[in-house]
Coordinates of C-alpha atoms and ligand atoms in Angstrom, one line a residue:
M17 CA -58.3 -59.2 22.1
K18 CA -60.8 -57.2 19.9
V19 CA -59.1 -54.8 17.7
L20 CA -61.4 -52.4 15.9
V21 CA -60.3 -50.5 12.4
A22 CA -62.4 -47.6 12.1
T23 CA -61.9 -45.4 9.1
E24 CA -64.3 -42.9 7.7
K25 CA -61.9 -43.0 4.8
P26 CA -60.9 -46.3 4.3
F27 CA -57.6 -48.2 3.7
A28 CA -56.8 -49.7 0.4
A29 CA -58.1 -53.4 0.5
A30 CA -54.5 -54.7 0.3
A31 CA -53.9 -53.0 3.5
V32 CA -57.0 -54.3 5.4
E33 CA -56.0 -57.6 4.4
G34 CA -52.5 -57.1 5.7
I35 CA -53.6 -55.7 8.9
R36 CA -56.0 -58.8 9.2
K37 CA -53.0 -61.2 8.8
E38 CA -51.4 -59.4 11.6
I39 CA -54.2 -59.3 14.0
E40 CA -55.7 -62.4 13.6
G41 CA -52.1 -64.1 13.2
A42 CA -51.5 -63.1 16.8
G43 CA -54.6 -64.5 18.0
H44 CA -56.8 -61.5 18.2
E45 CA -60.1 -60.5 16.7
L46 CA -60.5 -58.1 13.8
A47 CA -63.7 -55.7 13.5
L48 CA -64.1 -53.3 10.7
L49 CA -65.9 -50.0 10.6
E50 CA -65.3 -48.3 7.2
K51 CA -66.9 -45.3 5.5
Y52 CA -69.3 -44.5 8.5
T53 CA -71.2 -41.5 8.2
D54 CA -72.5 -40.9 11.7
K55 CA -70.6 -40.3 15.1
Q56 CA -73.0 -42.7 16.5
Q57 CA -71.7 -45.6 14.6
L58 CA -68.2 -45.1 16.0
L59 CA -69.6 -44.8 19.4
D60 CA -71.4 -48.0 19.1
A61 CA -68.3 -49.9 17.4
V62 CA -65.8 -48.9 20.1
A63 CA -68.1 -50.3 22.9
D64 CA -66.4 -53.6 23.1
A65 CA -63.0 -52.8 21.5
D66 CA -59.9 -53.4 23.4
A67 CA -57.7 -51.6 20.6
L68 CA -58.4 -49.4 18.1
I69 CA -56.9 -48.3 14.5
V70 CA -57.7 -45.0 13.1
R71 CA -56.8 -42.5 10.7
S72 CA -57.9 -38.8 10.9
D73 CA -61.0 -40.3 12.6
K74 CA -61.6 -37.9 15.6
V75 CA -61.0 -39.8 19.0
T76 CA -62.6 -37.3 21.4
A77 CA -63.1 -37.9 25.1
E78 CA -66.9 -38.9 24.2
V79 CA -65.4 -41.7 22.0
L80 CA -63.0 -42.7 24.9
D81 CA -65.7 -43.1 27.2
A82 CA -68.0 -45.1 25.0
A83 CA -64.9 -47.4 24.7
S84 CA -64.8 -48.8 28.2
K85 CA -62.5 -51.6 27.5
L86 CA -60.1 -49.7 25.3
Q87 CA -56.4 -50.1 25.9
I88 CA -54.6 -48.7 23.0
V89 CA -55.5 -46.6 20.2
V90 CA -53.2 -46.1 17.2
R91 CA -53.4 -43.4 14.7
A92 CA -52.1 -45.0 11.4
G93 CA -50.2 -42.2 10.1
A94 CA -48.2 -39.3 11.5
G95 CA -50.2 -36.4 12.9
Y96 CA -52.2 -37.3 16.1
D97 CA -54.0 -34.0 16.3
N98 CA -57.3 -36.1 16.0
I99 CA -56.7 -37.9 19.1
D100 CA -57.4 -36.2 22.4
C101 CA -54.3 -37.5 24.0
E102 CA -55.0 -35.9 27.6
A103 CA -58.3 -37.6 27.8
A104 CA -56.7 -40.9 26.7
K105 CA -54.1 -40.5 29.2
A106 CA -56.7 -39.9 32.0
K107 CA -58.3 -42.9 31.1
G108 CA -55.1 -45.0 31.0
V109 CA -55.3 -45.7 27.2
V110 CA -52.1 -45.6 25.2
A111 CA -52.1 -43.4 22.2
E112 CA -49.7 -44.1 19.4
N113 CA -48.8 -43.0 15.9
T114 CA -46.8 -44.7 13.1
P115 CA -44.3 -42.2 12.1
G116 CA -42.9 -42.3 8.8
Q117 CA -45.2 -44.9 7.4
N118 CA -46.9 -42.7 4.9
S119 CA -44.3 -39.9 4.7
N120 CA -43.2 -40.8 0.9
A121 CA -46.8 -40.8 -0.4
V122 CA -47.4 -37.3 1.1
A123 CA -44.0 -36.0 -0.4
E124 CA -44.7 -37.4 -3.8
L125 CA -48.2 -35.4 -3.7
V126 CA -46.3 -32.1 -2.9
F127 CA -44.7 -32.3 -6.6
G128 CA -47.7 -33.6 -8.1
M129 CA -49.4 -30.5 -6.9
L130 CA -46.4 -28.2 -7.6
V131 CA -46.1 -29.2 -11.3
F132 CA -49.7 -28.6 -11.6
G133 CA -49.3 -25.1 -10.0
V134 CA -46.3 -24.1 -11.9
R135 CA -47.7 -25.2 -15.4
N136 CA -50.9 -22.8 -14.5
F137 CA -53.2 -25.9 -13.9
Y138 CA -52.7 -27.3 -17.1
N139 CA -54.6 -24.4 -18.7
G140 CA -52.5 -24.3 -21.9
K141 CA -50.4 -21.2 -21.1
A142 CA -46.8 -21.3 -20.6
G143 CA -45.9 -21.8 -17.2
T144 CA -42.4 -22.3 -15.3
E145 CA -40.2 -25.1 -14.1
L146 CA -39.3 -26.3 -10.7
M147 CA -35.4 -26.8 -11.8
G148 CA -33.4 -24.1 -10.3
K149 CA -36.2 -22.6 -7.9
R150 CA -35.5 -22.6 -4.1
L151 CA -37.9 -24.8 -2.1
G152 CA -38.3 -24.1 1.6
I153 CA -39.2 -27.1 3.8
L154 CA -41.1 -26.2 7.0
A155 CA -40.2 -28.8 9.5
F156 CA -37.7 -31.2 8.7
G157 CA -39.5 -34.5 9.8
N158 CA -40.2 -37.7 7.8
V159 CA -42.2 -36.0 5.4
G160 CA -39.8 -33.0 5.0
R161 CA -36.7 -35.1 4.4
N162 CA -38.6 -36.9 1.6
V163 CA -39.6 -33.7 0.1
A164 CA -36.0 -32.7 0.3
R165 CA -34.9 -36.0 -1.5
I166 CA -37.2 -35.6 -4.3
A167 CA -36.8 -31.8 -4.7
K168 CA -33.0 -32.5 -5.5
G169 CA -34.2 -34.9 -8.4
F170 CA -36.0 -32.0 -9.9
G171 CA -32.8 -29.8 -9.8
M172 CA -34.1 -27.5 -7.1
E173 CA -32.2 -25.7 -4.3
V174 CA -33.7 -26.6 -0.8
S175 CA -33.9 -24.7 2.2
A176 CA -35.3 -25.9 5.5
Y177 CA -36.3 -24.7 8.9
D178 CA -37.2 -26.6 12.1
A179 CA -37.8 -25.4 15.6
F180 CA -36.7 -28.7 17.1
C181 CA -34.4 -30.1 14.7
P182 CA -30.6 -29.1 15.2
K183 CA -29.3 -27.0 11.9
E184 CA -26.5 -29.6 11.7
A185 CA -29.0 -32.4 11.0
I186 CA -30.5 -30.3 8.3
E187 CA -27.3 -29.5 6.6
A188 CA -26.1 -33.3 7.1
A189 CA -29.0 -34.0 4.6
G190 CA -27.6 -31.6 2.0
V191 CA -30.1 -28.9 2.6
K192 CA -29.8 -25.1 3.6
A193 CA -30.7 -24.6 7.3
V194 CA -32.0 -21.4 7.9
D195 CA -32.1 -19.4 11.2
A196 CA -35.6 -18.4 11.5
Q197 CA -39.1 -19.7 9.9
E198 CA -39.5 -16.0 8.4
D199 CA -36.2 -16.5 6.7
L200 CA -37.5 -19.5 4.6
F201 CA -40.6 -17.4 3.4
K202 CA -38.2 -14.4 2.6
E203 CA -35.7 -16.4 0.6
C204 CA -37.8 -19.3 -1.2
D205 CA -39.7 -19.1 -4.4
I206 CA -42.0 -22.2 -2.9
V207 CA -42.7 -23.1 0.7
S208 CA -44.0 -26.4 1.6
L209 CA -45.7 -26.8 5.1
H210 CA -44.9 -30.2 7.0
I211 CA -45.6 -28.7 10.7
P212 CA -48.0 -30.6 13.0
A213 CA -51.0 -29.0 14.1
T214 CA -50.3 -27.9 17.8
P215 CA -51.4 -24.8 20.0
E216 CA -48.2 -23.1 18.8
T217 CA -48.6 -23.7 15.1
R218 CA -52.3 -23.2 14.9
Q219 CA -53.0 -20.2 12.4
S220 CA -49.3 -19.6 12.4
I221 CA -49.0 -19.3 8.7
N222 CA -50.2 -15.8 8.6
A223 CA -50.2 -12.7 6.1
A224 CA -47.0 -11.4 7.9
L225 CA -45.2 -14.5 6.9
V226 CA -46.5 -15.2 3.7
G227 CA -46.4 -11.6 2.6
K228 CA -42.7 -11.8 2.8
M229 CA -42.3 -14.3 -0.2
K230 CA -41.1 -13.4 -3.4
K231 CA -43.1 -12.4 -6.5
G232 CA -45.0 -15.5 -8.0
A233 CA -44.4 -17.4 -4.7
I234 CA -46.3 -20.7 -4.2
L235 CA -47.3 -21.9 -0.7
V236 CA -48.1 -25.6 -0.5
N237 CA -49.9 -27.3 2.4
T238 CA -50.0 -31.2 2.8
A239 CA -50.0 -30.8 6.6
R240 CA -53.0 -29.5 8.2
K241 CA -55.5 -26.7 7.5
E242 CA -55.4 -25.6 11.0
V243 CA -51.9 -24.2 10.7
I244 CA -53.3 -21.6 8.3
N245 CA -54.6 -18.3 9.2
E246 CA -57.2 -18.4 6.4
P247 CA -58.8 -15.1 6.5
E248 CA -55.3 -13.5 6.4
L249 CA -54.1 -15.7 3.7
L250 CA -57.0 -14.9 1.7
Q251 CA -56.9 -11.0 2.2
L252 CA -53.3 -11.4 1.3
M253 CA -53.7 -13.1 -2.0
Q254 CA -56.5 -10.8 -2.9
E255 CA -53.8 -8.0 -2.6
R256 CA -50.9 -10.1 -3.9
T257 CA -52.3 -11.5 -6.9
D258 CA -49.1 -13.1 -7.8
I259 CA -49.1 -15.6 -5.0
K260 CA -50.8 -19.4 -5.4
Y261 CA -51.8 -21.5 -2.5
L262 CA -52.1 -25.3 -3.4
T263 CA -53.4 -27.4 -0.6
D264 CA -54.4 -31.0 0.2
I265 CA -56.7 -29.9 3.2
M266 CA -59.4 -28.1 1.9
P267 CA -59.9 -24.8 3.7
D268 CA -62.9 -23.9 5.9
M269 CA -63.2 -20.8 3.3
D270 CA -62.8 -22.9 0.5
A271 CA -65.6 -21.1 -1.3
D272 CA -63.8 -17.7 -0.8
F273 CA -60.4 -19.2 -1.8
R274 CA -62.2 -20.4 -5.0
Q275 CA -62.6 -16.7 -6.3
L276 CA -59.0 -16.6 -6.6
E277 CA -59.1 -18.4 -10.1
G278 CA -55.9 -19.9 -11.3
R279 CA -54.1 -19.4 -8.0
Y280 CA -56.0 -21.7 -5.8
F281 CA -56.4 -25.5 -5.8
S282 CA -57.4 -27.9 -3.1
T283 CA -57.9 -31.6 -3.2
P284 CA -61.5 -32.5 -2.5
K285 CA -60.4 -34.8 0.4
K286 CA -57.1 -35.1 1.8
M287 CA -55.4 -37.7 -0.1
G288 CA -51.5 -37.2 0.6
A289 CA -51.3 -40.6 2.3
Q290 CA -54.1 -42.2 0.1
T291 CA -51.7 -44.8 -1.6
A292 CA -52.0 -48.5 -1.5
E293 CA -48.3 -48.5 -0.3
A294 CA -48.7 -45.9 2.5
N295 CA -52.0 -47.3 3.7
T296 CA -50.4 -50.8 4.0
N297 CA -47.4 -49.6 5.6
A298 CA -49.2 -47.5 8.1
G299 CA -52.0 -50.1 8.7
I300 CA -49.6 -53.0 9.1
A301 CA -47.5 -50.8 11.5
A302 CA -50.4 -50.0 13.5
A303 CA -51.2 -53.7 13.8
R304 CA -47.9 -54.8 14.8
Q305 CA -47.6 -52.0 17.4
I306 CA -50.9 -53.5 18.9
N307 CA -49.7 -56.8 19.0
A308 CA -46.5 -55.7 20.4
Y309 CA -48.5 -54.0 23.1
F310 CA -50.7 -56.9 24.1
A311 CA -47.8 -59.3 23.7
D312 CA -45.1 -57.5 25.8
G313 CA -46.5 -54.2 26.8
C314 CA -44.3 -52.4 24.3
T315 CA -45.1 -48.6 24.0
K316 CA -42.3 -47.3 22.0
Y317 CA -44.4 -45.1 19.8
Q318 CA -46.8 -43.8 22.6
V319 CA -47.3 -40.0 22.3
N320 CA -49.4 -39.3 25.4
K321 CA -46.7 -40.6 28.1
Ligands
LIG28 C1 -51.0 -38.1 8.6 O1 -51.0 -37.4 9.5 O2 -50.5 -39.2 8.6 C2 -51.5 -37.8 7.1 O3 -52.0 -36.5 7.2 C3 -52.6 -38.8 6.7 O4 -53.8 -38.7 7.2 P1 -54.9 -39.8 6.6 O5 -54.6 -40.8 7.3 O6 -56.4 -39.0 7.2 O7 -54.9 -39.7 5.1

């Protein structure tokens, strides 16, 4: 079987070697398409692939149509909003993700951005500390749980809300579970977003919610830009000059947000999961899932059933 790794933002070299070992060790062939700049390169590369490993690369109906032999696509990572799962299902292509494999890396970046934020982007002026502040975690999945763990090391108070996770499970992790999403925004000094981009969450982080935050609040986003209502957040931040927005996913309205000097920071390219460890964990997990699918038809991590 031919397994294509198509990554516009490549894995660390160690991760590629790990994937190669797994795929070739199982008797399959590995093909690499890294740092491609044109959709056509992807369309050409998938033509004879039986399996596909991607990161945030867009696997659209067009890509799936071009991949006539494709049986399985694995998103090496958590969020699979980049895969047209319905189109894949219609073509009988199994779509999977690798949950949890890169979550520590993303969680660590949250705190990298937070320290940078509370210390005024290292401009030399006195900032504040994280200890004693209340952090609100929106969605208590793999990343959210790692964020809670690290927050406690900083001496922070931690609250969480998750529409799909029972309150008891949140409390069992030593975190205060709030009843509603808006309570998190009302009660916390900092809110960290860990919701996936779905039809329900798209643009759900709006002025009504963020406007409920306390004076000096910080919103940190290592999830998806799509969950933010950008025009509303921008307008709110123009009115509420105490709010900061730190994001690992550059907004479409980046140029406008940049006018909010000292209160807005975006990484140039999403880098939450961009560590050797996360790449290796997620890449090898993806390769093993593909091997298991071809060996035994295993679809444990299928997201388009
Ligand atoms: C994920 O959903 O796993 C993260 O957002 C990482 O995405 P990336 O593989 O594009 O860095």
